[in-house]
XYZ file of N, CA and C in Angstrom:
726
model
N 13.650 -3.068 -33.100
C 12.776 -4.087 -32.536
C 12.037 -4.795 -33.666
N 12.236 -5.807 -33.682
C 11.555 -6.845 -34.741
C 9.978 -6.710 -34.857
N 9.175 -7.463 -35.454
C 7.371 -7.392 -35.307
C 7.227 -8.421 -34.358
N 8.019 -9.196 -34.060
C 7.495 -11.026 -33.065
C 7.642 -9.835 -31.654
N 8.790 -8.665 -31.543
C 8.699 -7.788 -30.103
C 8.059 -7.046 -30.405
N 7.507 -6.691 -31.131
C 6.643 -5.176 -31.339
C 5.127 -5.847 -30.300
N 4.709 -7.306 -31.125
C 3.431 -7.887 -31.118
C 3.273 -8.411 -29.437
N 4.848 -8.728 -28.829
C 4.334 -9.384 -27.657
C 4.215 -7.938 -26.837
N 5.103 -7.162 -27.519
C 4.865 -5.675 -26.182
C 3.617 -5.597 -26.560
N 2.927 -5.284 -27.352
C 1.377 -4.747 -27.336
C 0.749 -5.718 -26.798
N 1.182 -6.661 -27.113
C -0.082 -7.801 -26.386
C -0.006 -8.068 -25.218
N 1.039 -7.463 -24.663
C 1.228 -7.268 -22.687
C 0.466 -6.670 -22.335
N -0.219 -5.400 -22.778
C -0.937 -3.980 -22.699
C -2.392 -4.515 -22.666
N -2.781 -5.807 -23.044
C -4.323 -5.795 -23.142
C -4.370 -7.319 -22.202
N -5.658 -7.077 -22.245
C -6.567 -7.391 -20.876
C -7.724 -8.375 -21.592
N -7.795 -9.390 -21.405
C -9.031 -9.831 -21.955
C -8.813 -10.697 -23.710
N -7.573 -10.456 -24.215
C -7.230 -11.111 -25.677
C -6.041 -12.152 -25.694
N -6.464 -12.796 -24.520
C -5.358 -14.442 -24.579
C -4.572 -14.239 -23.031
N -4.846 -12.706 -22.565
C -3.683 -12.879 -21.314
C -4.258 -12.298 -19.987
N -4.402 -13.485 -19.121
C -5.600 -13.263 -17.735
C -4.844 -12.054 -16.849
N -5.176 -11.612 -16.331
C -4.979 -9.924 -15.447
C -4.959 -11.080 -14.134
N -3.751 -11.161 -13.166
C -3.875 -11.583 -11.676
C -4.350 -11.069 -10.865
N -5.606 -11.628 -10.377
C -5.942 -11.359 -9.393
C -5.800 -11.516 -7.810
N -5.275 -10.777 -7.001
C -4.536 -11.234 -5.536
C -5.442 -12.466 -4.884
N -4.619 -12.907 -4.471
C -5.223 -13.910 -3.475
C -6.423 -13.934 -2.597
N -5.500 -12.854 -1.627
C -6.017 -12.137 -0.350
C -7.063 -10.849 -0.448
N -8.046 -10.874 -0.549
C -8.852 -10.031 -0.721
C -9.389 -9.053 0.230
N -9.629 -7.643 0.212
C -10.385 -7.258 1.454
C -12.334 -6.811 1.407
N -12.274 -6.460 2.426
C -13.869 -6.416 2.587
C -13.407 -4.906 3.366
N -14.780 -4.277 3.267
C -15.096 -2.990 4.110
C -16.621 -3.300 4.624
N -16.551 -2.838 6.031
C -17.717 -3.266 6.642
C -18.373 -1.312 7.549
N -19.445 -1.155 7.655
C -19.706 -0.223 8.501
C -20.426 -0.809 9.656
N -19.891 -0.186 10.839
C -20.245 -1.268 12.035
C -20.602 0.183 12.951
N -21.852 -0.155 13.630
C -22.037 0.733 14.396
C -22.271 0.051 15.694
N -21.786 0.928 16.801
C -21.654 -0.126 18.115
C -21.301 0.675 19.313
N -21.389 0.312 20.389
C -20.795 1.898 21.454
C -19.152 2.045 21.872
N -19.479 3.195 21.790
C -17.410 3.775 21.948
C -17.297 3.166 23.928
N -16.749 2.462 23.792
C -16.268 2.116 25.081
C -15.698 3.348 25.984
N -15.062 4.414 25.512
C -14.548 5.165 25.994
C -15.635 6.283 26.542
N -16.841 6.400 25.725
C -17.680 7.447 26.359
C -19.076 6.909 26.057
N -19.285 5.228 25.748
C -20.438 4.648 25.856
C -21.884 5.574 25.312
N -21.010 6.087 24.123
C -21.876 6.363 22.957
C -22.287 5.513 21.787
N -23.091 6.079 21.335
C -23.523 4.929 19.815
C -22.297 5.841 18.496
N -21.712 4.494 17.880
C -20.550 5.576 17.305
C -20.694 4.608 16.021
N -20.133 4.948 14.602
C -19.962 4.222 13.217
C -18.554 5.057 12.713
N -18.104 3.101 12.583
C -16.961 3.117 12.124
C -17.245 2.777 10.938
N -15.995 2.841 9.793
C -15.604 1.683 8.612
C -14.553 0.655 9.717
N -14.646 -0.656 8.803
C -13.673 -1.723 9.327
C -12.987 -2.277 7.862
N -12.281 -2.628 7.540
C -11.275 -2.943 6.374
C -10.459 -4.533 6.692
N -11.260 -5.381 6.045
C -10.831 -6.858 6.718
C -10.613 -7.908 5.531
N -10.311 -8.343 5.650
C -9.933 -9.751 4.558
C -11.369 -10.087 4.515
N -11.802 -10.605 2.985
C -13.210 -10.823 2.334
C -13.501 -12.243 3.228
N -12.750 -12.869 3.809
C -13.231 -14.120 4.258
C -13.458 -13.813 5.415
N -13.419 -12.496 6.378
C -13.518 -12.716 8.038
C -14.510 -12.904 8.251
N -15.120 -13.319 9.518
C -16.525 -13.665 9.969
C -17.138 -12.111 10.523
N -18.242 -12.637 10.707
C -18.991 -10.849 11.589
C -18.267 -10.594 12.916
N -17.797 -11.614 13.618
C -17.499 -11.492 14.693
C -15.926 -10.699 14.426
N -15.035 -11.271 13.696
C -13.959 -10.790 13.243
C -14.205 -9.350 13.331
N -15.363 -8.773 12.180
C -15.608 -7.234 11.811
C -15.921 -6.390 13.661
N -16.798 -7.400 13.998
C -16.656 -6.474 15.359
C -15.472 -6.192 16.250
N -14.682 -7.200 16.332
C -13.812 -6.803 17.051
C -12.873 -6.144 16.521
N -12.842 -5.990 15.626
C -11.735 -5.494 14.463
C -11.989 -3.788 14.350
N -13.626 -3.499 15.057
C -14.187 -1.987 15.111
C -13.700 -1.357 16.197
N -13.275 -2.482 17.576
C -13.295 -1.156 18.614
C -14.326 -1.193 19.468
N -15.196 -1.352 19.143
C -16.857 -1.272 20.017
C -17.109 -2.031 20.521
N -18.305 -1.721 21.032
C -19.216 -2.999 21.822
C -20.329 -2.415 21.915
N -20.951 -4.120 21.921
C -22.249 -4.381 21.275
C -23.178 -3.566 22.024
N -24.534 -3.616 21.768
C -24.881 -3.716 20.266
C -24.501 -3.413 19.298
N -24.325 -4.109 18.439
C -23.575 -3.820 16.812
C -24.569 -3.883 15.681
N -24.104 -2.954 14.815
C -25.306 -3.580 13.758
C -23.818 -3.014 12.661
N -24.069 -4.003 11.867
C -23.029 -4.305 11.091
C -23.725 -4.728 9.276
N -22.690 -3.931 8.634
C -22.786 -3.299 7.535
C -21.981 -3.708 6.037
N -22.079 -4.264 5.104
C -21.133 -4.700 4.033
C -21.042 -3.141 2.933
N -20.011 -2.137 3.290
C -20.036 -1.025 3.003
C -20.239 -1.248 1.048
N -21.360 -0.739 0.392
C -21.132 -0.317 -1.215
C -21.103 0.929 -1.475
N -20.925 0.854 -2.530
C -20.168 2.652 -3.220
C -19.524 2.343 -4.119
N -18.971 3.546 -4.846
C -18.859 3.702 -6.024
C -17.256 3.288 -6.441
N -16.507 3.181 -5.354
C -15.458 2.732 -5.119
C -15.204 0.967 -5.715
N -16.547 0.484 -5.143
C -16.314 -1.256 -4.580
C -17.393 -1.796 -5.981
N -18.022 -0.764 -6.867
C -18.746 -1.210 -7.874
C -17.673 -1.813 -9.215
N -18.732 -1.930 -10.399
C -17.231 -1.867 -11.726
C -17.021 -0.374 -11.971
N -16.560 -0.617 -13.144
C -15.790 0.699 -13.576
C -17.060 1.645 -13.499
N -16.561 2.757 -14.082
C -17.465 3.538 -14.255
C -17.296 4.229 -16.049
N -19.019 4.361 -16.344
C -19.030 4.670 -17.820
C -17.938 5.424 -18.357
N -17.459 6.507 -17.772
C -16.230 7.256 -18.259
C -14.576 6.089 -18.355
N -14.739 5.288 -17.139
C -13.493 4.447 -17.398
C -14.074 3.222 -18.390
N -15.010 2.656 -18.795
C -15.172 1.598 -20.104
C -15.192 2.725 -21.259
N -15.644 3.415 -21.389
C -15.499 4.362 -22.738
C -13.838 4.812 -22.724
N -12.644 5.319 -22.232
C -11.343 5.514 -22.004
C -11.005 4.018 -22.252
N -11.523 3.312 -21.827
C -10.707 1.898 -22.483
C -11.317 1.214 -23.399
N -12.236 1.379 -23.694
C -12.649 0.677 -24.677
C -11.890 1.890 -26.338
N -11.794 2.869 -25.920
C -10.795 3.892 -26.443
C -9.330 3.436 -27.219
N -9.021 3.388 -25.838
C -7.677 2.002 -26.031
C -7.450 0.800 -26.116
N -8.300 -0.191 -26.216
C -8.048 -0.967 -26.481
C -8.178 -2.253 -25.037
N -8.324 -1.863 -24.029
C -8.245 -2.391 -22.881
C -9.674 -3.011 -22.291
N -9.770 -4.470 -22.222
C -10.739 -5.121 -21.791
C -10.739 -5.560 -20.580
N -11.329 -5.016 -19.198
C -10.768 -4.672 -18.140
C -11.837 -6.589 -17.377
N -11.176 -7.121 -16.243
C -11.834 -8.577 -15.596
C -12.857 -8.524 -15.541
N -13.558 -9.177 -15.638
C -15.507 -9.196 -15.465
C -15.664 -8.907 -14.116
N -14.601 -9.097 -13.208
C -15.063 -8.778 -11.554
C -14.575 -7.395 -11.530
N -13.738 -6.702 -11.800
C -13.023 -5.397 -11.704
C -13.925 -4.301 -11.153
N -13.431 -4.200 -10.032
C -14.242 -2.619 -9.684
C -13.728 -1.243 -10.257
N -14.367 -0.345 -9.659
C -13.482 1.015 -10.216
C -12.609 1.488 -9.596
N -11.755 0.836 -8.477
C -10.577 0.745 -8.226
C -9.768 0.218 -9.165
N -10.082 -0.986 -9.242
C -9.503 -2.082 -10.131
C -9.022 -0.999 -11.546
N -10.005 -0.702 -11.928
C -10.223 -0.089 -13.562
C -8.995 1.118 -13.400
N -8.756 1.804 -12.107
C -7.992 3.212 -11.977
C -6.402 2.727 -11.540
N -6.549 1.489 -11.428
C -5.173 0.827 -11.628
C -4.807 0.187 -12.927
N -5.414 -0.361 -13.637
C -5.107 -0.852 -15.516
C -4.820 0.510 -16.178
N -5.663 1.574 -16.012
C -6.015 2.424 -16.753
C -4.343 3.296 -16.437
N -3.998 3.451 -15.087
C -2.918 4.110 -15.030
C -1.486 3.474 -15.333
N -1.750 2.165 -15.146
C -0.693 1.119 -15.819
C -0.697 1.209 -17.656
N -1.275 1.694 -18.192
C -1.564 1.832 -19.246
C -1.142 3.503 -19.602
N -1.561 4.142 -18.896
C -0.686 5.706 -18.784
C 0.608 5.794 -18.929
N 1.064 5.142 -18.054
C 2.820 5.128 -17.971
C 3.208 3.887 -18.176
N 2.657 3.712 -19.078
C 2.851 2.414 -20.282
C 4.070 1.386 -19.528
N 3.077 0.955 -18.566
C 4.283 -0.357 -17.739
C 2.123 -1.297 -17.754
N 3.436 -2.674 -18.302
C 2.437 -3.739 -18.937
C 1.114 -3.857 -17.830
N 0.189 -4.443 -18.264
C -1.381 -3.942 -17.515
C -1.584 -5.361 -16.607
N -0.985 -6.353 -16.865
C -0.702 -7.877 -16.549
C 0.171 -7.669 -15.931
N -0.174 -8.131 -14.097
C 1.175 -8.061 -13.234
C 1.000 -9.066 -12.415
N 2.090 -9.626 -11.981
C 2.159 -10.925 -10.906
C 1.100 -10.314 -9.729
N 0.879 -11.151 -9.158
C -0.629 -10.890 -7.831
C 0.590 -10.736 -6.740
N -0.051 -10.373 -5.714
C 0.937 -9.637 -4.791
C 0.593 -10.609 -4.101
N 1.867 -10.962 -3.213
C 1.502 -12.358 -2.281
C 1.059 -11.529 -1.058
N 0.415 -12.505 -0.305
C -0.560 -12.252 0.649
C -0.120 -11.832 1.449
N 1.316 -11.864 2.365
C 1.620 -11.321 3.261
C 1.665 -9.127 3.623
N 1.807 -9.294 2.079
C 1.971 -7.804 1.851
C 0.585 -7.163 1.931
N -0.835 -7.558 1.245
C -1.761 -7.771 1.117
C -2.534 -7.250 2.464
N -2.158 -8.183 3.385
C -2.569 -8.581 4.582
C -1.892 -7.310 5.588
N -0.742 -6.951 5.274
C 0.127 -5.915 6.246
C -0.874 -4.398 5.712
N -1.296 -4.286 4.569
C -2.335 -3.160 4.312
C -3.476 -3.114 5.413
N -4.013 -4.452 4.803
C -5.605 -4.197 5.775
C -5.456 -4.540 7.116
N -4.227 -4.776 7.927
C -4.315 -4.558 8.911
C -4.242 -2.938 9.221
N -3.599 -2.148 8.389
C -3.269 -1.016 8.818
C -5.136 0.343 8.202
N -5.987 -1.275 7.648
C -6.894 -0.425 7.973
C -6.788 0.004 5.911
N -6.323 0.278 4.835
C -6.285 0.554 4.012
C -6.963 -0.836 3.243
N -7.657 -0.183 2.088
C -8.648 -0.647 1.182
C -7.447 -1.164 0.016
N -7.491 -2.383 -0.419
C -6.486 -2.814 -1.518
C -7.395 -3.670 -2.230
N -7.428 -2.879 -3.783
C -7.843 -3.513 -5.047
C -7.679 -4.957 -4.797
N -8.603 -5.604 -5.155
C -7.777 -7.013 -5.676
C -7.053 -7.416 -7.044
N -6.875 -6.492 -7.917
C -5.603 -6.894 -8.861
C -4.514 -5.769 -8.782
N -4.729 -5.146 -7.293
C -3.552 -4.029 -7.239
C -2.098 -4.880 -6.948
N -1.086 -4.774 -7.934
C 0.543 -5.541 -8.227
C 1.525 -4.428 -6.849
N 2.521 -5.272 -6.906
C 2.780 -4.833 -5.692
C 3.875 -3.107 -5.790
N 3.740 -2.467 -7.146
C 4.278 -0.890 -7.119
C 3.134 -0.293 -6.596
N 1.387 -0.541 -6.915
C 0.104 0.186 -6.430
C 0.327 -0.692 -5.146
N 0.671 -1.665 -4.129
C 0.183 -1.731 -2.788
C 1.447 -1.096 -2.241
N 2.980 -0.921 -2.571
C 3.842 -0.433 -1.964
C 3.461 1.106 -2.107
N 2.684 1.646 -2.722
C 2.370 3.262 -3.090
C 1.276 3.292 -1.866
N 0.302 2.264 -1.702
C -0.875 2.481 -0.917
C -0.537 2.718 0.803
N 0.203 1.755 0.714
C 1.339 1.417 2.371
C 1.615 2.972 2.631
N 2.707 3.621 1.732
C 3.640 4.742 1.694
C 2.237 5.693 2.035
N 1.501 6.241 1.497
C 0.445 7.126 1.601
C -0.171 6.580 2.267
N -0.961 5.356 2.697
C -2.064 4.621 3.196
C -1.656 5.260 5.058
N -0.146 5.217 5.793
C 0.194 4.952 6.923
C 0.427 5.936 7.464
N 1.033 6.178 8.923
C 0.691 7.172 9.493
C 2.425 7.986 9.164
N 2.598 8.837 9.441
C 3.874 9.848 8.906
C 4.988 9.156 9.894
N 4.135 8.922 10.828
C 5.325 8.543 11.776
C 5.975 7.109 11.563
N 5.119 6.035 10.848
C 5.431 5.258 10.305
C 6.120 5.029 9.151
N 5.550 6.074 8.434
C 6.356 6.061 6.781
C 7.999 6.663 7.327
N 8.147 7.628 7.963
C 9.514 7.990 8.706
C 10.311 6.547 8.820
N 9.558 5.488 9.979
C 10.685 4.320 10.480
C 10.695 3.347 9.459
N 9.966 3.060 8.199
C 10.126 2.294 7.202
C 11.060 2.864 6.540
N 11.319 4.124 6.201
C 11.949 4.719 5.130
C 13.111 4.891 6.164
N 13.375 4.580 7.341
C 14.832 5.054 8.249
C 15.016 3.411 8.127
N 14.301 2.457 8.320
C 14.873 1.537 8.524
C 15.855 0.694 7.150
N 15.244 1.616 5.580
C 15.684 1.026 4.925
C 17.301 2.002 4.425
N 17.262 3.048 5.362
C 18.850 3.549 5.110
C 19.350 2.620 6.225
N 18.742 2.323 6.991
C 19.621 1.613 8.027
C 20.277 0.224 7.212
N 19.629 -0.439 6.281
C 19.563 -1.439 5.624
C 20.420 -1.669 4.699
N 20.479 -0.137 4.127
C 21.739 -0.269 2.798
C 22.726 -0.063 3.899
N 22.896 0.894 5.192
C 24.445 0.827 5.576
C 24.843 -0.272 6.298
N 23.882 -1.198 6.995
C 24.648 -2.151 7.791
C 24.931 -3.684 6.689
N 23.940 -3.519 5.951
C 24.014 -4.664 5.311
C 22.646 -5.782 5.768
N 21.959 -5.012 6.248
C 20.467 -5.433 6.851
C 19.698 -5.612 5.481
N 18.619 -7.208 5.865
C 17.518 -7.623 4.589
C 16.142 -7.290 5.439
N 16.018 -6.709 5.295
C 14.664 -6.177 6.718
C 13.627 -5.745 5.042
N 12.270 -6.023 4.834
C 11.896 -6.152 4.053
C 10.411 -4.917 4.543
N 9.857 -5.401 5.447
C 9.008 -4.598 6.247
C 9.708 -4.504 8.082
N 8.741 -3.533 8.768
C 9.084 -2.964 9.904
C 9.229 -4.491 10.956
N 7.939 -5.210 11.039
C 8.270 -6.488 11.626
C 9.301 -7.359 11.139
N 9.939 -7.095 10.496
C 11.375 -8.105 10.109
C 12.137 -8.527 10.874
N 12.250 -6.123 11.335
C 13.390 -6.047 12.058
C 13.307 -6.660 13.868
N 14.535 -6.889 14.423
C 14.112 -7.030 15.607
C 13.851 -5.473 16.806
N 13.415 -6.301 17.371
C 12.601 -5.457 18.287
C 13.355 -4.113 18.824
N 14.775 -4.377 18.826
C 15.551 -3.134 19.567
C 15.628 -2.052 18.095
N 16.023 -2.825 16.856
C 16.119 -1.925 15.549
C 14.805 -1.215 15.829
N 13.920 -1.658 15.632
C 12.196 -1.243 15.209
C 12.410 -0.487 15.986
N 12.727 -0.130 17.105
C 12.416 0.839 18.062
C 13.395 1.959 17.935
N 14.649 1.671 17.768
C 15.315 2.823 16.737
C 14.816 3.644 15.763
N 14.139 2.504 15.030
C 13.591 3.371 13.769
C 12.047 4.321 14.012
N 11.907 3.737 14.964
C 10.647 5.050 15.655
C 11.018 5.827 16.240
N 11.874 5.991 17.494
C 12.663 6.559 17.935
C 13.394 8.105 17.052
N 13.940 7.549 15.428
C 14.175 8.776 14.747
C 12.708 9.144 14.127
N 11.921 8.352 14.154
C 10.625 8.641 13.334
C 10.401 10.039 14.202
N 9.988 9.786 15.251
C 10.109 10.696 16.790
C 10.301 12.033 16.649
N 11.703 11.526 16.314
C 12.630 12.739 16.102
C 12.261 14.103 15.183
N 12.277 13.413 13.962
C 12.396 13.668 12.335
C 11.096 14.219 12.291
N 9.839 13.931 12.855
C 8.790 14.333 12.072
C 7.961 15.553 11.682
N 8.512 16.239 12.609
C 8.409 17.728 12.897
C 9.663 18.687 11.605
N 10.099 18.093 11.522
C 11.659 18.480 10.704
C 10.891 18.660 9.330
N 10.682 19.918 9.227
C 9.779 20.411 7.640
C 11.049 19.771 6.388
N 12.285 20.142 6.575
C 12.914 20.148 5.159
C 12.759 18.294 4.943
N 13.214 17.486 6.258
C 13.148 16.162 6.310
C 11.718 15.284 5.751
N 10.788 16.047 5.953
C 9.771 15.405 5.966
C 9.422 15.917 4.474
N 9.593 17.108 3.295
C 9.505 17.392 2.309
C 10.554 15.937 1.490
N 11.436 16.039 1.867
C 12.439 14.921 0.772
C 11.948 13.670 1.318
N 11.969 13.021 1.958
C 10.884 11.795 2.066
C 9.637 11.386 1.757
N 9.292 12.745 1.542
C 7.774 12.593 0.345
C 8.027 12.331 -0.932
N 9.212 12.553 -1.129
C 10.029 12.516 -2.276
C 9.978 10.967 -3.268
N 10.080 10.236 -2.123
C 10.233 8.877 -2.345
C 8.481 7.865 -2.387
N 9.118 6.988 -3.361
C 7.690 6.435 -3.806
C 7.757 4.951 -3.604
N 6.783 4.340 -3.855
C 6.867 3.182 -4.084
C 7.687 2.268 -4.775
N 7.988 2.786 -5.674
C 8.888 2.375 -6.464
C 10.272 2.859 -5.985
N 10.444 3.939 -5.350
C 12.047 3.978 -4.432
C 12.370 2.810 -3.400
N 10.637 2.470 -2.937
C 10.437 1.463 -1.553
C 9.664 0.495 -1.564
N 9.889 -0.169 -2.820
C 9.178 -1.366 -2.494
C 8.953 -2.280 -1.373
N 7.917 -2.427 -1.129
C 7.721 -3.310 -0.075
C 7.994 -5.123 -0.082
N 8.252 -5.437 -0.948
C 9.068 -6.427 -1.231
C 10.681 -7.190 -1.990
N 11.322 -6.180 -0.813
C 12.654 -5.796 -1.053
C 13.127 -5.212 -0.192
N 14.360 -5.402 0.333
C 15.150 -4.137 1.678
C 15.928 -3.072 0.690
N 15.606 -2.607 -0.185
C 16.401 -1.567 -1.269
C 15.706 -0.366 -1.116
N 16.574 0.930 -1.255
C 16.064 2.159 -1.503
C 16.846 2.558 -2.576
N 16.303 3.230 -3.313
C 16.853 3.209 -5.036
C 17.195 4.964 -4.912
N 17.305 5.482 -4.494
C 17.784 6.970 -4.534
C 18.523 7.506 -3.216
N 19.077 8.394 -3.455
C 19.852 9.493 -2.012
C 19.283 10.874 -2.084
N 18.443 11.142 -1.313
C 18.085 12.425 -1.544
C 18.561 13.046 -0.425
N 18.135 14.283 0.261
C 18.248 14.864 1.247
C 17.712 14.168 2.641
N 16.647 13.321 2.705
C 16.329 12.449 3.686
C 17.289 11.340 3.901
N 17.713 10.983 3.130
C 18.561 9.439 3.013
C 19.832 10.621 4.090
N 20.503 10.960 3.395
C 21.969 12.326 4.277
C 21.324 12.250 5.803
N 20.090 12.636 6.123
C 19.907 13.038 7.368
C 19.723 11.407 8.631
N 18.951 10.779 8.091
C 19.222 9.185 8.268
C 20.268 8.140 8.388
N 21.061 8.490 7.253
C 22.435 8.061 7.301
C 23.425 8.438 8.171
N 23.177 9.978 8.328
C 24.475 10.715 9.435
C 23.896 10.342 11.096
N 22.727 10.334 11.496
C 21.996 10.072 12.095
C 22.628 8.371 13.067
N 22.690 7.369 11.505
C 22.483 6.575 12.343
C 24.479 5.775 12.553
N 24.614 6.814 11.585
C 26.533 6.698 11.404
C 26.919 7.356 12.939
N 26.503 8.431 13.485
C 27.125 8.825 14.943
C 26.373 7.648 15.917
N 25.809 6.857 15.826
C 24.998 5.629 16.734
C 26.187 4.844 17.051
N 27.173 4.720 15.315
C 27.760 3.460 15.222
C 27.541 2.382 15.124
């Protein structure tokens, strides 16, 4: 490797010395909303997880409850900047983390910098963004889309991660571009819950599908990049369907 590649790989790695860090579009908000459980017309507190632009009214209905509401812009240590231990670790290395960066933000550079994949990543377009905080999960705003396809995978419910991860063996065998679960049409989707159903109870099934990461499943892409023991059980599964 020459010094003109030595200089641009290192200079991918930093933050703050000629090369701007993307920040997503689509931003979220966390709200604490307290309001009565309709179901047993108690006083109850939720979190709510909403795009930074929704209105209050948005956050309420978005809780579940009813009013009275008293409604909350959740802070913590999460939604602050870094924290002294993460500017001392980077200032360590070399890493000058966005003037807005929380300590989310900071635990995504910092680990992009671990497993030395460049710290500067395209912003995740909004649709993907948006399919998180509906499901209720908190997304950095400069989290690139291997940290929101990791957040999805862990962020969702088992029974869900099952029909995403069935729908994308379904995908390599038919020749299907199904990218997320709403892609597919309505009779697939229901297949792929259907084995979710099935499968989830299935200890060895549900061990090798943990298996798989974000990076096996990107969420912007119909590809699964490995065959493990889950992919065999999915595949044979949906091969006797025909």
């Amino acid at each position: 490797m020459g010094f003109l590649s030595k200089l641009l790989g290192q200079s991918s790695r930093l933050i703050g010395r000629g090369i701007a860090a993307k920040r997503n579009r689509v931003t979220c908000a966390v709200y604490s909303v307290r309001g009565k459980n309709p179901e047993t017309g108690r006083m109850k507190k939720v979190d709510v997880v909403v795009e930074s632009t929704a209105s209050v009214d948005d956050v309420q209905k978005r809780s579940g409850l009813l009013p009275p509401y008293e409604v909350e812009r959740v802070d913590g240590s999460s939604y602050d900047g870094p924290t002294e231990k993460q500017l001392a670790y980077a200032k360590k290395v070399g890493i000058n983390f966005p003037d807005d960066a929380t300590s989310r933000d900071a635990t995504i550079f910092l680990t992009r910098y671990e497993e030395e994949r460049p710290l500067c990543q395209p912003a995740t377009p909004d649709r993907f963004v948006r399919l998180l905080i509906d499901r209720g999960i908190v997304v950095p705003a400069y989290a690139g889309m291997l940290e929101v396809s990791n957040m999805y995978l862990n962020g969702v419910s088992l029974e869900e991660r099952i029909a995403f991860f069935a729908m994308r063996v379904f995908c390599k065998l038919k020749g299907r571009r199904y990218c997320l679960l709403d892609d597919a049409p309505d009779a697939e989707r229901e297949l792929f819950y259907r084995f979710a159903e099935e499968y989830q109870k299935d200890k060895v099934f549900v061990r090798s599908v943990y298996c798989y990461s974000g990076e096996d499943l990107p969420l912007d892409s119909c590809t699964i990049s490995k065959r493990l023991k889950a992919y065999d059980i999915a595949a044979d599964y949906f091969r006797k369907m025909g």
